[in-house]
CSV table of C-alpha atoms in Angstrom, one decimal:
chain,number,residue,atom,x,y,z
A,91,MET,CA,-14.8,19.8,20.6
A,92,SER,CA,-12.7,18.9,23.7
A,93,GLU,CA,-13.2,20.3,27.1
A,94,VAL,CA,-9.7,21.9,27.0
A,95,ARG,CA,-10.5,23.6,23.7
A,96,ARG,CA,-13.8,25.1,24.9
A,97,SER,CA,-12.0,26.7,27.8
A,98,ALA,CA,-9.2,27.9,25.6
A,99,ASP,CA,-11.6,29.6,23.2
A,100,ARG,CA,-13.2,31.5,26.1
A,101,ARG,CA,-9.8,32.6,27.4
A,102,GLY,CA,-8.3,33.8,24.1
A,103,GLY,CA,-7.3,30.7,22.2
A,104,VAL,CA,-4.5,28.2,22.2
A,105,GLY,CA,-1.0,29.3,22.9
A,106,HIS,CA,-1.7,32.3,25.2
A,107,ALA,CA,-1.1,32.5,28.9
A,108,ALA,CA,-3.9,33.1,31.3
A,109,ASP,CA,-5.4,36.5,31.2
A,110,GLY,CA,-3.9,39.1,33.5
A,111,PRO,CA,-0.5,39.0,35.2
A,112,ALA,CA,1.4,35.8,35.5
A,113,SER,CA,0.1,33.6,38.3
A,114,SER,CA,2.4,32.4,41.0
A,115,GLY,CA,1.0,28.9,40.5
A,116,TYR,CA,-2.1,26.7,40.3
A,117,ARG,CA,-3.2,23.7,42.2
A,118,ILE,CA,-4.2,20.8,39.9
A,119,GLU,CA,-7.9,21.6,40.6
A,120,ASP,CA,-7.4,25.2,39.6
A,121,LEU,CA,-5.6,24.2,36.4
A,122,ALA,CA,-8.4,21.8,35.6
A,123,HIS,CA,-10.9,24.6,36.1
A,124,LEU,CA,-9.0,27.1,34.0
A,125,SER,CA,-8.3,24.7,31.1
A,126,GLY,CA,-11.5,22.8,31.0
A,127,ALA,CA,-9.7,19.5,31.4
A,128,THR,CA,-10.3,17.0,34.2
A,129,VAL,CA,-7.8,16.3,36.9
A,130,ARG,CA,-7.7,12.7,35.6
A,131,THR,CA,-6.8,14.0,32.1
A,132,ILE,CA,-4.0,16.2,33.4
A,133,ARG,CA,-2.4,13.4,35.3
A,134,ALA,CA,-2.8,11.1,32.2
A,135,TYR,CA,-1.0,13.7,30.1
A,136,GLN,CA,1.8,13.8,32.7
A,137,ASP,CA,2.2,10.0,32.6
A,138,ARG,CA,2.4,10.1,28.8
A,139,GLY,CA,5.1,12.8,28.9
A,140,LEU,CA,2.8,15.4,27.2
A,141,LEU,CA,2.7,17.7,30.2
A,142,PRO,CA,5.7,18.6,32.4
A,143,ARG,CA,5.7,17.6,36.0
A,144,PRO,CA,4.6,20.3,38.4
A,145,GLU,CA,6.9,22.1,40.8
A,146,ARG,CA,7.0,20.7,44.3
A,147,ARG,CA,6.6,23.4,46.9
A,148,GLY,CA,6.5,21.9,50.4
A,149,ARG,CA,3.8,19.4,50.4
A,150,ALA,CA,2.0,20.8,47.3
A,151,ASN,CA,2.3,20.4,43.6
A,152,VAL,CA,2.2,23.7,41.8
A,153,TYR,CA,1.4,24.2,38.1
A,154,SER,CA,2.4,27.3,36.1
A,155,ASP,CA,1.0,29.3,33.2
A,156,ALA,CA,3.3,27.1,31.0
A,157,HIS,CA,1.2,24.1,31.9
A,158,LEU,CA,-2.0,26.0,31.0
A,159,VAL,CA,-0.5,26.9,27.6
A,160,ARG,CA,0.6,23.3,27.0
A,161,LEU,CA,-2.9,22.0,27.8
A,162,ARG,CA,-4.3,24.5,25.2
A,163,GLN,CA,-1.8,23.3,22.6
A,164,ILE,CA,-2.8,19.7,23.2
A,165,ALA,CA,-6.5,20.6,22.9
A,166,ASP,CA,-5.9,22.5,19.6
A,167,LEU,CA,-4.0,19.6,18.1
A,168,LEU,CA,-6.6,17.1,19.2
A,169,ASP,CA,-9.3,19.2,17.5
A,170,ARG,CA,-7.1,19.1,14.3
A,171,GLY,CA,-7.3,15.3,14.4
A,172,TYR,CA,-3.9,14.4,15.8
A,173,THR,CA,-3.3,11.4,18.0
A,174,LEU,CA,-1.7,11.7,21.3
A,175,ALA,CA,1.4,10.0,20.0
A,176,SER,CA,1.9,12.4,17.2
A,177,ILE,CA,1.1,15.3,19.5
A,178,LYS,CA,4.0,14.2,21.7
A,179,GLU,CA,6.4,14.3,18.8
A,180,LEU,CA,5.3,17.7,17.7
A,181,LEU,CA,5.5,19.1,21.3
A,182,GLU,CA,9.0,17.7,21.6
A,183,ALA,CA,10.0,19.5,18.5
A,184,TRP,CA,8.5,22.7,20.0
A,185,ASP,CA,10.4,22.2,23.2
A,186,ALA,CA,13.6,21.6,21.2
A,187,GLY,CA,13.2,25.1,19.7
A,188,ARG,CA,11.6,24.2,16.4
A,189,GLY,CA,8.3,26.0,15.9
A,190,LEU,CA,5.0,24.2,15.2
A,191,GLY,CA,3.9,26.6,12.5
A,192,GLY,CA,5.8,25.0,9.6
A,193,VAL,CA,5.2,21.5,10.7
A,194,LEU,CA,1.5,22.1,11.0
A,195,GLY,CA,1.5,23.8,7.6
A,196,LEU,CA,3.2,20.8,6.0
A,197,VAL,CA,0.7,18.4,7.6
A,198,ALA,CA,-2.2,20.5,6.6
A,199,GLU,CA,-1.0,20.6,3.0
A,200,VAL,CA,-0.6,16.8,2.8
A,201,ASP,CA,-3.8,16.2,4.6
A,202,GLY,CA,-5.7,18.7,2.5
A,203,PRO,CA,-8.0,17.9,-0.4
A,204,TRP,CA,-6.2,16.3,-3.4
A,205,THR,CA,-9.2,17.0,-5.7
A,206,ASP,CA,-11.4,20.0,-6.7
A,207,GLU,CA,-14.5,17.9,-6.2
A,208,GLU,CA,-16.9,18.9,-3.5
A,209,ALA,CA,-19.0,16.4,-1.6
A,210,VAL,CA,-22.7,16.5,-2.0
A,211,ARG,CA,-25.7,14.9,-0.3
A,212,ILE,CA,-28.1,12.5,-1.9
A,213,SER,CA,-31.3,11.0,-0.5
A,214,ARG,CA,-32.0,7.3,-0.7
A,215,ALA,CA,-35.0,7.9,-3.0
A,216,GLU,CA,-32.8,9.9,-5.4
A,217,LEU,CA,-30.1,7.2,-5.2
A,218,ASP,CA,-32.6,4.5,-6.1
A,219,GLU,CA,-34.0,6.6,-9.0
A,220,ARG,CA,-30.6,7.1,-10.5
A,221,PHE,CA,-30.0,3.4,-10.5
A,222,GLY,CA,-33.2,2.3,-12.2
A,223,GLY,CA,-35.7,2.9,-9.4
A,224,ALA,CA,-35.4,-0.5,-7.7
A,225,PRO,CA,-34.0,-0.4,-4.2
A,226,ASP,CA,-30.9,-2.6,-3.7
A,227,ASP,CA,-29.7,-2.7,-0.1
A,228,ALA,CA,-26.8,-5.0,-0.9
A,229,ALA,CA,-25.4,-2.5,-3.5
A,230,VAL,CA,-25.8,0.4,-1.0
A,231,ALA,CA,-24.0,-1.6,1.7
A,232,ASP,CA,-21.2,-2.2,-0.8
A,233,ALA,CA,-21.0,1.5,-1.7
A,234,VAL,CA,-20.8,2.4,2.0
A,235,GLU,CA,-18.1,-0.1,2.6
A,236,LEU,CA,-16.1,1.3,-0.4
A,237,GLY,CA,-16.6,4.9,0.8
A,238,VAL,CA,-18.6,5.9,-2.3
A,239,LEU,CA,-21.4,6.7,0.1
A,240,GLU,CA,-21.1,7.9,3.7
A,241,PRO,CA,-24.1,7.6,6.0
A,242,VAL,CA,-25.3,10.8,7.7
A,243,PRO,CA,-25.5,10.2,11.5
A,244,GLY,CA,-29.1,10.4,12.6
A,245,ASP,CA,-30.5,10.4,9.1
A,246,THR,CA,-30.9,6.9,7.6
A,247,ASP,CA,-32.4,8.3,4.3
A,248,THR,CA,-29.5,10.5,3.4
A,249,PHE,CA,-25.9,9.9,2.3
A,250,VAL,CA,-22.8,12.0,1.7
A,251,VAL,CA,-21.2,11.5,-1.7
A,252,PRO,CA,-17.4,12.3,-1.4
A,253,SER,CA,-16.9,12.0,-5.1
A,254,PRO,CA,-19.9,12.9,-7.3
A,255,GLN,CA,-17.8,11.9,-10.4
A,256,GLU,CA,-17.2,8.4,-9.1
A,257,LEU,CA,-21.0,8.0,-8.4
A,258,ALA,CA,-21.8,9.4,-11.9
A,259,VAL,CA,-19.5,6.8,-13.5
A,260,ALA,CA,-21.3,4.0,-11.6
A,261,VAL,CA,-24.7,5.4,-12.8
A,262,GLU,CA,-23.5,5.4,-16.5
A,263,LEU,CA,-22.1,1.9,-16.2
A,264,HIS,CA,-25.3,0.6,-14.7
A,265,ALA,CA,-27.4,2.3,-17.4
A,266,ALA,CA,-25.2,0.5,-20.0
A,267,GLY,CA,-26.1,-2.8,-18.5
A,268,VAL,CA,-23.3,-3.5,-16.0
A,269,PRO,CA,-24.6,-5.1,-12.7
A,270,LEU,CA,-23.9,-3.2,-9.5
A,271,SER,CA,-22.0,-6.1,-8.0
A,272,ALA,CA,-19.7,-6.1,-11.0
A,273,ILE,CA,-19.1,-2.3,-10.6
A,274,SER,CA,-18.3,-2.8,-6.9
A,275,GLY,CA,-15.9,-5.6,-7.7
A,276,HIS,CA,-14.2,-3.6,-10.5
A,277,LEU,CA,-13.8,-0.6,-8.1
A,278,ARG,CA,-12.2,-2.8,-5.5
A,279,GLU,CA,-9.7,-4.1,-8.0
A,280,LEU,CA,-9.0,-0.7,-9.4
A,281,ARG,CA,-8.5,0.9,-6.0
A,282,GLY,CA,-5.8,-1.6,-5.1
A,283,GLN,CA,-4.0,-0.8,-8.3
A,284,VAL,CA,-4.3,2.9,-7.9
A,285,GLU,CA,-3.1,2.8,-4.3
A,286,HIS,CA,0.0,1.0,-5.6
A,287,ILE,CA,0.6,3.8,-8.1
A,288,ALA,CA,0.1,6.4,-5.4
A,289,ALA,CA,2.6,4.6,-3.1
A,290,ARG,CA,5.2,4.4,-5.9
A,291,PHE,CA,4.7,8.1,-6.7
A,292,LEU,CA,5.2,9.0,-3.0
A,293,GLU,CA,8.3,6.8,-2.8
A,294,PHE,CA,9.7,8.4,-5.9
A,295,THR,CA,9.1,12.0,-4.8
A,296,THR,CA,10.4,11.2,-1.3
A,297,GLU,CA,13.6,9.8,-2.6
A,298,HIS,CA,14.3,12.5,-5.2
A,299,VAL,CA,12.6,15.6,-3.8
A,300,PHE,CA,12.0,15.4,0.0
A,301,ALA,CA,15.0,13.4,1.1
A,302,ARG,CA,16.9,16.5,1.9
A,303,TYR,CA,14.2,17.5,4.5
A,304,LEU,CA,14.0,14.0,6.0
A,305,ASP,CA,17.7,12.9,6.1
A,306,GLY,CA,19.8,13.7,9.1
A,307,PRO,CA,19.6,13.3,12.8
A,308,HIS,CA,17.2,16.3,13.3
A,309,ARG,CA,13.7,17.0,12.3
A,310,PRO,CA,13.1,19.6,9.7
A,311,THR,CA,13.2,23.2,10.9
A,312,ASP,CA,10.2,25.5,10.7
A,313,SER,CA,11.5,27.0,7.4
A,314,ASP,CA,12.3,23.5,6.0
A,315,ALA,CA,8.7,22.4,6.7
A,316,ALA,CA,7.3,25.5,5.1
A,317,GLU,CA,9.4,24.9,2.0
A,318,ALA,CA,8.4,21.3,1.9
A,319,ALA,CA,4.7,22.3,2.1
A,320,SER,CA,5.2,24.6,-0.9
A,321,LEU,CA,6.7,21.7,-2.8
A,322,VAL,CA,3.8,19.5,-2.0
A,323,ARG,CA,1.4,22.2,-3.3
A,324,ARG,CA,3.4,22.4,-6.6
A,325,LEU,CA,3.8,18.7,-7.0
A,326,ARG,CA,0.3,17.7,-6.1
A,327,PRO,CA,-1.2,18.0,-9.6
A,328,LEU,CA,1.6,16.1,-11.2
A,329,ALA,CA,0.4,12.8,-9.9
A,330,GLN,CA,-3.0,13.3,-11.5
A,331,GLN,CA,-1.5,14.6,-14.8
A,332,THR,CA,0.8,11.7,-15.1
A,333,VAL,CA,-1.9,9.1,-14.4
A,334,ASP,CA,-4.2,10.9,-16.9
A,335,ALA,CA,-1.6,10.9,-19.7
A,336,GLU,CA,-0.5,7.3,-19.1
A,337,LEU,CA,-4.1,6.1,-18.9
A,338,ALA,CA,-4.9,7.8,-22.2
A,339,ARG,CA,-1.9,6.2,-23.9
A,340,ALA,CA,-2.7,2.8,-22.5
A,341,MET,CA,-6.4,3.0,-23.5
A,342,ARG,CA,-5.5,4.1,-27.0
A,343,LEU,CA,-3.1,1.2,-27.5
A,344,LEU,CA,-5.2,-1.5,-25.8
A,345,ALA,CA,-8.6,-0.3,-27.2
A,346,VAL,CA,-7.3,-0.6,-30.8
A,347,ARG,CA,-5.8,-4.0,-30.0
A,348,HIS,CA,-9.0,-5.2,-28.3
A,349,LEU,CA,-11.2,-3.9,-31.1
A,350,ARG,CA,-9.1,-5.7,-33.7
A,351,GLN,CA,-9.4,-9.0,-31.7
A,352,GLN,CA,-13.2,-8.6,-31.5
A,353,LEU,CA,-13.4,-7.9,-35.2
A,354,GLY,CA,-11.4,-11.0,-35.9
A,355,ALA,CA,-13.7,-13.1,-33.7
A,356,ASN,CA,-16.7,-11.8,-35.7
A,357,GLY,CA,-15.6,-12.9,-39.1
A,358,GLU,CA,-12.5,-11.0,-40.2
A,359,PRO,CA,-9.2,-12.9,-40.3
A,360,ASP,CA,-7.2,-12.6,-37.1
A,361,LEU,CA,-3.7,-13.7,-38.0
A,362,ARG,CA,-2.6,-13.8,-34.4
A,363,LYS,CA,-5.1,-16.6,-33.8
A,364,THR,CA,-4.6,-18.5,-37.1
A,365,THR,CA,-0.9,-18.5,-37.8
A,366,ARG,CA,1.7,-20.7,-36.4
A,367,ASN,CA,4.7,-19.6,-34.3
A,368,VAL,CA,7.4,-18.6,-36.8
A,369,ALA,CA,11.1,-18.1,-36.0
A,370,ILE,CA,12.3,-14.7,-37.0
A,371,PRO,CA,16.0,-14.1,-37.7
A,372,ALA,CA,17.7,-12.3,-34.8
A,373,LYS,CA,18.9,-9.5,-37.0
A,374,ALA,CA,15.4,-8.9,-38.3
A,375,MET,CA,14.0,-8.9,-34.7
A,376,GLN,CA,16.7,-6.5,-33.5
A,377,ALA,CA,15.9,-4.1,-36.4
A,378,VAL,CA,12.2,-4.2,-35.5
A,379,GLU,CA,12.9,-3.6,-31.8
A,380,ALA,CA,15.2,-0.7,-32.7
A,381,LEU,CA,12.5,0.8,-34.9
A,382,VAL,CA,9.4,0.5,-32.6
A,383,GLY,CA,10.9,-0.7,-29.2
A,384,PRO,CA,10.8,-4.2,-27.7
A,385,GLU,CA,7.3,-3.8,-26.2
A,386,GLN,CA,5.8,-3.0,-29.6
A,387,ALA,CA,7.8,-5.5,-31.7
A,388,ALA,CA,5.2,-8.3,-31.7
A,389,GLU,CA,2.4,-5.9,-32.5
A,390,PHE,CA,4.4,-4.4,-35.3
A,391,ILE,CA,5.2,-7.8,-36.9
A,392,THR,CA,1.6,-8.8,-36.7
A,393,LEU,CA,0.3,-5.7,-38.4
A,394,ALA,CA,3.0,-5.9,-41.0
A,395,ALA,CA,2.0,-9.4,-41.8
A,396,GLU,CA,-1.7,-8.4,-42.0
A,397,ARG,CA,-0.8,-5.5,-44.3
A,398,GLU,CA,1.3,-7.8,-46.6
A,399,VAL,CA,-1.5,-10.4,-46.9
A,400,ARG,CA,-4.1,-7.8,-47.7
A,401,ALA,CA,-1.8,-6.1,-50.2
A,402,ARG,CA,-1.3,-9.4,-52.0
A,403,SER,CA,-5.1,-10.0,-52.0
A,404,LEU,CA,-5.7,-6.6,-53.6
A,405,ASP,CA,-3.0,-7.3,-56.2
A,406,ARG,CA,-4.6,-10.6,-57.0
A,407,LEU,CA,-8.0,-9.0,-57.3
A,408,ALA,CA,-6.6,-6.3,-59.5
A,409,VAL,CA,-4.9,-8.8,-61.9
A,410,ASN,CA,-8.0,-11.0,-62.1
A,411,HIS,CA,-10.3,-8.1,-63.0
A,412,SER,CA,-8.0,-6.1,-65.2
A,413,PRO,CA,-8.9,-5.4,-68.9
A,414,SER,CA,-6.0,-7.5,-70.1
A,415,ALA,CA,-7.2,-10.5,-68.1
A,416,ASP,CA,-10.7,-10.1,-69.7
A,417,LEU,CA,-9.0,-9.9,-73.1
A,418,ASP,CA,-7.1,-13.1,-72.5
A,419,GLU,CA,-10.3,-14.9,-71.5
A,420,THR,CA,-12.0,-13.7,-74.7
A,421,LEU,CA,-9.1,-14.9,-76.9
């Protein structure tokens, strides 16, 4: 916690003037003492435009309660994780008459957890046990780099697991025989693709949902920001639901196709690998595409051909083993 925040906590929190009646002014040393900031920090804030210049009275610079309040606001925002650049923008909005409450609420909503998972801790011994009992420093280093594990400061034998589900998946894959290096490589590839999906979803919702709050020469008002935060709260689960539904659809489609390919490779005929390229009349192709869509047309034609071949094989078997066929052979 910053020096300014500690002093603010002692004197009633951020955003309140000094206790007692309004002061006639402070020297910079007094302001530093009351706020908990250093003289050097106060001057740096002035140079960055975060803190107004003091009033000049004779040969002295005099600071007011407003400067003390501003120092407490800065300290509070620093404790929330804001950078000085973003703090400057927020304080400019405040000075222009737009409250910080809605803006901070919107930022908190976006910056909040996007999952119901709760982080857990795991010891190095437990981690090794879950992955077969053999220590693997390279795999642990990969997991730390990917953020699957987070070291605990001052405790080299304990890690924080931000997503227990993600770790559980790695455990199951390793138990099924997948090397840890392959799991790490797959996660890197998957993460890049998922981040692309997330970026597209944000672009989509910004264009069609949040544009009305962002367009125009002025920043959103306090009520606009509060309404936008409510929208974020309602739209947040939609990203997960959409990805879940589309992943299920894709897995169902591709898993069946993959299984059919593997069966073909293990002895059953795979017409996609054994037949030649055949020209299909344009009208027939258009009819197929109208029936199942362009993306599924090739799959439909392949399956239709397979079904026809098998139907004819069944017909041939039925004819060859029918009673009439046996009678013909006897005669």
